[in-house]
Every structure is written in C-alpha cells, then in structure tokens.
C-alpha cells in the first residue's frame, strides 16, 4: 500500500496509479490518491475538527475557506455531533471514519484503505461499507486491503499472490465457480462428526473438510468422483447431499486443500499478498474527476452490496479467527 502512495520505492518493476508512475510522478501521486493507514495516523490529543483542519493545511488547503467541504465530510461520515471530541476518545469505528474524512479531504481519484475493518465493531464496519459503496457509485476507485474472506467476497475482483506467484486474478464468483459440483455435506452425523471428518480427510479424493453444525462439509479435489465419500456416508449411515460451493472453500482448495493449506500456513501468512478487491466500479481510473462532489447517501440507497471496492496485497500477521487457520 505504501508503494502505491509513493511512500516507499519498489525494489524492482514499475507501479502506476491513476496513470502516474509512483517514482517519477511522486507529487502527482500524492494529489491523485488518498491514503488511510491501518493504524490510526492522526493526532489523538487534537479534536475531530482540529485534525481535519490540520490535514487540510498539510494538503496545502486554506482551512478557513473550506467550511463547506468540512461540513460535507462530517455529514458523509456522520461525525457532525463529535467535532469537539478528542480523537483519542473516539471509538475504533469513529477513528476510522475520521481517517476516511481526512483521506477524502483533497477529493482524490483513488482511495487507498489499508485493512480498515480491523478492530472495528460490526455496526461501524457496515457504516464504512456504506460510505465506500457510495464513493464507488460516484466513480471513485477504492483499493481496500483486507485479510478477511467475507470482505474479499464482496469485492469486484480478487488477486491472490503466493510466494511471488499470481495464483488467481478475477471476480470472487469466478474462483468459487471452480468448485461447482465438488462441495458436499454429510447430514446429521451428530456426535461422530469429528471422527468422520478425520476419515474423510484421509481420502485421496477429498481436498478439504470442516464440521458444520451437526454435519460435515467436504470438498472434492478437481476431477475426483464422489464414490469414496458416498461409501463413507453409507458406513456412517448418514445422507450425502451436494451443496453450493463457497468462496472460502475455493480459497483453501487453491492453496492445495485443507491439510496441505494448514501445513503451508506459516509461510503463506508471511508471504501471502492476498488482494481482496472490493467492489470498485472502476479499477484505478484516471478519468474520475478530482473536483466531483462527494456523494450523498441514504439508508435506503446504501444497501449491503455483494461487491464494492478493490484491494491490494497485504500479508496478515496472524490468521483470522473465522475457522482454524483456514484462510487469510
């Protein structure tokens, strides 16, 4: 993310953002992009309004002549009632909103968000998505770095990099579609489900498996037949049902399947530049107007979108709590 903002110089290769080279056109990059780092980067001993005024001045803007812009940003982020509150007294979600308001100060063409959903309560997280969706609806390109699969699945495009190799590039639905016809569930296994899961994972045809309620969910390897797991179902005297594929299953399968993925997990977590691209309506688009007004939003318009941003590589420090080190 810091390479995209021009804060770090790449060791090799060439990176462009909004049509500008991040090394040769560093000043233009700073104008074209807005960046919200993962850690709160504003002054906790200043109030919300003081932080916004300071950030405007750092951008070369006259804070006194931008009262309308401040009011617009405060309304957009719903921080209007808290302008006098010290930033250090804000909740995690409100800090993210303040960071977003400051990142939008110069009306960038591209907004870079580094894991904005980390440490944020569910309500504030949904509010962040509301704002990001509104921005992308207005044509702004948004790059959202994340380590959470549910956020990645809402993206327009996903890039998965492992050990410097691009494993997948495309919409998350396309990755999930690769598992079509390979996902099954052993129904109502009950108290024996852990033992049944262990037996299933030992089968050559099974790529991944996980306990799901009273049943066991299984994913077959590419090209494998269901005969082995049907035999297992008969042995356990339970019903085998085909179920829709999931994005998480596809992700694990891409890494080589459950047991293989878990064995590779330490190295994957260190090197995985895994890019959930959220529903960004345009990728990095130099055509977006830097002077276009900020979008107005309403609860009825801002529906929970299944897609809405873009995302850039990030190597998570530790696996998310979603399921036993299953995905980054």
Coordinates of C-alpha atoms in Angstrom, one line a residue:
X1 CA 0.0 0.0 0.0
X2 CA 2.8 2.4 0.8
X3 CA 4.4 1.7 -2.6
X4 CA 1.1 2.8 -4.2
X5 CA 1.1 6.0 -2.3
X6 CA 4.7 6.8 -3.2
X7 CA 5.9 6.5 0.4
X8 CA 8.2 3.5 -0.5
X9 CA 10.2 2.9 -3.6
X10 CA 9.8 -0.5 -5.3
X11 CA 12.9 -2.7 -5.4
X12 CA 12.0 -3.7 -9.0
X13 CA 9.4 -3.3 -11.6
X14 CA 7.1 -0.4 -12.3
X15 CA 4.0 0.7 -10.4
X16 CA 1.4 3.2 -11.7
X17 CA -1.6 4.7 -10.0
X18 CA -4.2 6.8 -11.9
X19 CA -1.8 6.8 -14.8
X20 CA 1.1 8.2 -12.8
X21 CA 4.4 6.4 -12.1
X22 CA 4.8 6.2 -8.3
X23 CA 8.5 7.0 -8.6
X24 CA 8.7 9.6 -11.4
X25 CA 5.4 11.3 -10.6
X26 CA 5.5 11.3 -6.8
X27 CA 3.9 14.7 -6.4
X28 CA 1.1 13.8 -8.8
X29 CA 0.5 10.5 -6.9
X30 CA 0.0 12.5 -3.6
X31 CA -2.6 14.7 -5.3
X32 CA -4.4 11.8 -7.1
X33 CA -4.6 9.5 -4.0
X34 CA -6.0 9.5 -0.5
X35 CA -4.5 7.1 2.0
X36 CA -5.9 5.7 5.2
X37 CA -3.2 3.6 7.0
X38 CA -4.1 0.5 9.1
X39 CA -3.0 2.2 12.3
X40 CA -4.7 5.4 13.3
X41 CA -2.4 8.1 11.9
X42 CA -3.9 11.3 13.3
X43 CA -3.3 13.2 16.5
X44 CA -5.2 11.8 19.5
X45 CA -4.7 15.0 21.5
X46 CA -6.5 17.1 18.9
X47 CA -10.2 17.2 18.4
X48 CA -12.0 15.9 15.3
X49 CA -12.2 19.3 13.8
X50 CA -8.7 20.2 14.7
X51 CA -7.4 17.1 13.0
X52 CA -9.4 17.9 9.9
X53 CA -8.1 21.5 9.7
X54 CA -4.6 20.3 10.2
X55 CA -4.9 17.7 7.5
X56 CA -6.3 20.3 5.1
X57 CA -3.3 22.6 5.8
X58 CA -0.9 19.7 5.2
X59 CA -2.6 19.3 1.8
X60 CA -2.0 23.0 1.1
X61 CA -5.6 23.9 1.6
X62 CA -6.9 27.0 3.4
X63 CA -9.0 25.5 6.2
X64 CA -10.9 28.8 6.8
X65 CA -12.1 28.7 3.2
X66 CA -13.3 25.1 3.2
X67 CA -16.0 25.2 5.8
X68 CA -18.5 23.8 3.3
X69 CA -16.2 20.9 2.5
X70 CA -15.7 20.2 6.2
X71 CA -19.5 20.2 6.7
X72 CA -19.9 17.8 3.7
X73 CA -17.3 15.4 5.1
X74 CA -18.7 15.5 8.6
X75 CA -22.2 14.8 7.3
X76 CA -20.9 12.0 5.0
X77 CA -19.1 10.3 7.8
X78 CA -21.7 11.1 10.4
X79 CA -19.1 12.8 12.7
X80 CA -21.0 16.1 12.9
X81 CA -22.0 15.8 16.5
X82 CA -18.4 15.0 17.6
X83 CA -16.3 17.8 16.2
X84 CA -15.1 18.9 19.6
X85 CA -14.3 15.4 20.9
X86 CA -10.6 14.5 21.1
X87 CA -9.6 11.9 18.6
X88 CA -8.1 9.7 21.3
X89 CA -11.6 9.5 22.9
X90 CA -13.2 8.1 19.8
X91 CA -14.2 4.5 19.4
X92 CA -12.3 2.4 16.8
X93 CA -15.1 2.8 14.2
X94 CA -15.2 6.6 14.7
X95 CA -11.5 6.8 14.4
X96 CA -11.7 5.0 11.0
X97 CA -14.4 7.5 9.9
X98 CA -12.2 10.4 10.9
X99 CA -9.3 8.9 9.0
X100 CA -11.6 8.4 6.0
X101 CA -12.7 12.1 6.2
X102 CA -9.1 13.2 6.2
X103 CA -8.2 10.9 3.3
X104 CA -11.1 12.4 1.2
X105 CA -10.1 16.0 2.0
X106 CA -8.5 16.7 -1.4
X107 CA -11.1 14.7 -3.4
X108 CA -8.7 12.0 -4.6
X109 CA -9.2 9.9 -7.8
X110 CA -8.1 6.8 -5.9
X111 CA -8.7 6.0 -2.3
X112 CA -6.4 3.5 -0.6
X113 CA -7.7 1.9 2.6
X114 CA -5.3 -0.4 4.5
X115 CA -7.3 -3.0 6.4
X116 CA -10.0 -0.5 7.6
X117 CA -12.2 -3.3 9.0
X118 CA -9.7 -4.4 11.6
X119 CA -10.7 -3.7 15.2
X120 CA -14.0 -2.1 14.2
X121 CA -17.3 -3.1 15.6
X122 CA -19.9 -4.7 13.2
X123 CA -22.1 -1.6 13.1
X124 CA -19.2 0.8 12.3
X125 CA -17.9 -1.8 9.8
X126 CA -21.2 -1.7 7.9
X127 CA -21.1 2.1 8.0
X128 CA -17.7 2.0 6.4
X129 CA -19.0 -0.2 3.7
X130 CA -21.9 2.2 3.2
X131 CA -19.5 5.1 2.6
X132 CA -17.2 3.1 0.4
X133 CA -20.1 1.9 -1.7
X134 CA -21.3 5.5 -2.1
X135 CA -17.9 6.6 -3.3
X136 CA -17.6 3.8 -5.8
X137 CA -21.1 4.5 -7.1
X138 CA -19.8 8.0 -7.8
X139 CA -16.9 6.6 -9.8
X140 CA -14.1 6.8 -7.3
X141 CA -11.6 3.9 -7.4
X142 CA -11.2 2.4 -3.9
X143 CA -8.4 -0.1 -3.0
X144 CA -9.3 -2.0 0.1
X145 CA -6.7 -4.2 1.7
X146 CA -8.1 -7.0 3.9
X147 CA -7.3 -10.3 5.4
X148 CA -11.0 -11.3 5.9
X149 CA -12.7 -13.5 3.3
X150 CA -16.1 -12.1 3.9
X151 CA -14.8 -8.7 2.8
X152 CA -12.9 -10.2 -0.1
X153 CA -16.1 -11.9 -1.3
X154 CA -17.8 -8.5 -1.6
X155 CA -15.1 -7.3 -3.9
X156 CA -15.4 -6.8 -7.6
X157 CA -12.0 -8.5 -8.2
X158 CA -9.5 -10.6 -6.2
X159 CA -5.8 -11.0 -6.7
X160 CA -4.2 -13.9 -4.9
X161 CA -0.4 -13.9 -4.7
X162 CA 1.7 -16.6 -3.0
X163 CA 5.5 -16.6 -2.9
X164 CA 5.6 -14.0 -5.7
X165 CA 3.3 -16.0 -7.9
X166 CA -0.1 -14.8 -9.1
X167 CA -2.5 -17.7 -8.3
X168 CA -5.7 -16.0 -9.2
X169 CA -6.9 -12.8 -10.8
X170 CA -10.6 -12.1 -11.3
X171 CA -14.0 -11.8 -9.6
X172 CA -14.5 -13.9 -6.5
X173 CA -17.5 -15.6 -8.1
X174 CA -15.2 -17.0 -10.8
X175 CA -13.0 -18.6 -8.2
X176 CA -16.0 -20.1 -6.4
X177 CA -17.3 -21.4 -9.7
X178 CA -14.2 -23.6 -10.0
X179 CA -15.6 -25.7 -7.2
X180 CA -19.0 -26.2 -8.9
X181 CA -20.2 -29.8 -8.2
X182 CA -17.4 -30.5 -5.8
X183 CA -19.0 -29.5 -2.5
X184 CA -20.9 -32.0 -0.4
X185 CA -22.3 -32.3 3.1
X186 CA -22.7 -35.4 5.3
X187 CA -26.0 -34.6 7.0
X188 CA -26.9 -35.2 10.7
X189 CA -23.6 -37.0 11.6
X190 CA -24.0 -36.0 15.2
X191 CA -21.5 -36.9 17.9
X192 CA -19.3 -38.9 15.5
X193 CA -18.7 -35.9 13.2
X194 CA -15.1 -35.3 14.3
X195 CA -14.2 -39.0 13.7
X196 CA -16.0 -38.9 10.3
X197 CA -14.2 -35.7 9.3
X198 CA -10.8 -37.4 10.2
X199 CA -11.7 -40.3 8.0
X200 CA -12.8 -38.1 5.2
X201 CA -9.6 -36.0 5.2
X202 CA -7.6 -39.2 4.8
X203 CA -9.4 -40.0 1.5
X204 CA -7.3 -39.2 -1.6
X205 CA -10.4 -37.6 -3.3
X206 CA -11.1 -35.1 -0.5
X207 CA -9.4 -31.7 -0.7
X208 CA -10.9 -30.1 2.4
X209 CA -13.4 -30.7 5.1
X210 CA -14.9 -28.9 8.1
X211 CA -17.5 -29.6 10.8
X212 CA -20.6 -27.6 10.1
X213 CA -23.3 -27.8 12.8
X214 CA -24.4 -31.5 13.1
X215 CA -22.9 -32.3 9.7
X216 CA -19.6 -32.4 7.9
X217 CA -18.9 -30.3 4.8
X218 CA -16.5 -31.8 2.3
X219 CA -14.8 -30.5 -0.9
X220 CA -13.5 -32.9 -3.5
X221 CA -10.3 -32.5 -5.4
X222 CA -10.5 -31.4 -9.0
X223 CA -11.6 -34.4 -11.2
X224 CA -12.4 -36.6 -8.2
X225 CA -15.6 -38.7 -8.1
X226 CA -17.9 -38.9 -5.1
X227 CA -17.8 -42.6 -4.7
X228 CA -15.4 -42.6 -1.7
X229 CA -17.4 -40.1 0.3
X230 CA -20.6 -41.9 -0.6
X231 CA -19.1 -45.0 0.8
X232 CA -18.2 -43.1 3.9
X233 CA -21.7 -41.8 4.2
X234 CA -23.1 -45.4 3.8
X235 CA -20.7 -46.6 6.5
X236 CA -21.8 -43.8 8.9
X237 CA -25.4 -44.4 7.9
X238 CA -26.0 -40.7 7.0
X239 CA -27.2 -38.9 3.9
X240 CA -24.7 -37.3 1.5
X241 CA -26.0 -34.1 -0.2
X242 CA -24.4 -31.9 -2.8
X243 CA -24.3 -28.2 -1.6
X244 CA -23.4 -24.9 -3.2
X245 CA -19.7 -24.0 -3.4
X246 CA -18.3 -21.3 -1.1
X247 CA -15.6 -18.7 -1.7
X248 CA -13.8 -19.9 1.4
X249 CA -13.7 -23.5 0.1
X250 CA -12.3 -22.3 -3.2
X251 CA -9.6 -20.3 -1.5
X252 CA -8.5 -23.3 0.5
X253 CA -8.6 -25.6 -2.5
X254 CA -6.4 -23.1 -4.4
X255 CA -3.8 -23.5 -1.7
X256 CA -3.8 -27.2 -2.1
X257 CA -6.7 -28.3 0.2
X258 CA -7.3 -28.2 3.9
X259 CA -4.5 -30.3 5.4
X260 CA -1.9 -29.1 2.8
X261 CA -3.0 -25.5 3.3
X262 CA -2.6 -25.8 7.1
X263 CA 0.9 -27.3 6.7
X264 CA 1.8 -24.3 4.4
X265 CA 0.0 -21.8 6.7
X266 CA 3.1 -20.2 8.4
X267 CA 4.8 -19.5 5.1
X268 CA 1.6 -18.5 3.4
X269 CA 0.8 -15.9 6.1
X270 CA 4.2 -14.4 5.8
X271 CA 4.2 -14.1 2.0
X272 CA 0.5 -14.0 1.0
X273 CA -0.1 -10.8 -0.8
X274 CA -3.7 -11.5 -1.0
X275 CA -5.7 -8.9 -2.5
X276 CA -9.3 -8.8 -2.0
X277 CA -10.6 -6.2 -4.4
X278 CA -13.8 -5.0 -3.2
X279 CA -16.4 -3.6 -5.4
X280 CA -14.5 -0.9 -7.1
X281 CA -16.7 0.1 -10.0
X282 CA -13.6 1.1 -12.0
X283 CA -10.2 -0.1 -11.3
X284 CA -7.6 2.6 -11.0
X285 CA -9.4 5.1 -13.2
X286 CA -7.6 8.3 -14.2
X287 CA -10.9 9.6 -15.7
X288 CA -12.6 10.2 -12.4
X289 CA -12.8 13.9 -11.7
X290 CA -10.9 15.2 -8.7
X291 CA -13.4 18.0 -8.4
X292 CA -16.5 15.9 -8.4
X293 CA -18.7 16.4 -5.3
X294 CA -18.8 13.8 -2.6
X295 CA -21.8 11.5 -2.9
X296 CA -24.8 12.0 -0.7
X297 CA -26.1 8.8 0.8
X298 CA -29.2 7.5 2.5
X299 CA -30.0 4.3 4.3
X300 CA -32.4 3.2 1.6
X301 CA -29.8 3.7 -1.2
X302 CA -26.9 2.2 0.6
X303 CA -27.8 -1.5 0.5
X304 CA -25.4 -4.1 1.7
X305 CA -23.6 -4.7 -1.6
X306 CA -22.1 -8.1 -2.5
X307 CA -19.3 -6.1 -4.1
X308 CA -17.9 -2.6 -3.7
X309 CA -14.2 -2.0 -3.7
X310 CA -10.7 -3.1 -4.8
X311 CA -7.9 -4.5 -2.8
X312 CA -4.2 -4.6 -2.7
X313 CA -1.7 -7.2 -1.4
X314 CA -1.2 -7.4 2.3
X315 CA 0.4 -10.1 4.4
X316 CA -1.6 -10.7 7.6
X317 CA 0.3 -11.1 10.8
X318 CA -1.9 -13.9 12.0
X319 CA -4.8 -16.0 10.6
X320 CA -8.2 -14.6 11.2
X321 CA -10.5 -16.3 13.7
X322 CA -13.0 -17.4 11.1
X323 CA -12.0 -21.1 11.0
X324 CA -8.9 -22.7 12.4
X325 CA -6.3 -21.1 10.2
X326 CA -8.4 -21.8 7.1
X327 CA -8.0 -18.6 5.2
X328 CA -6.1 -15.4 5.1

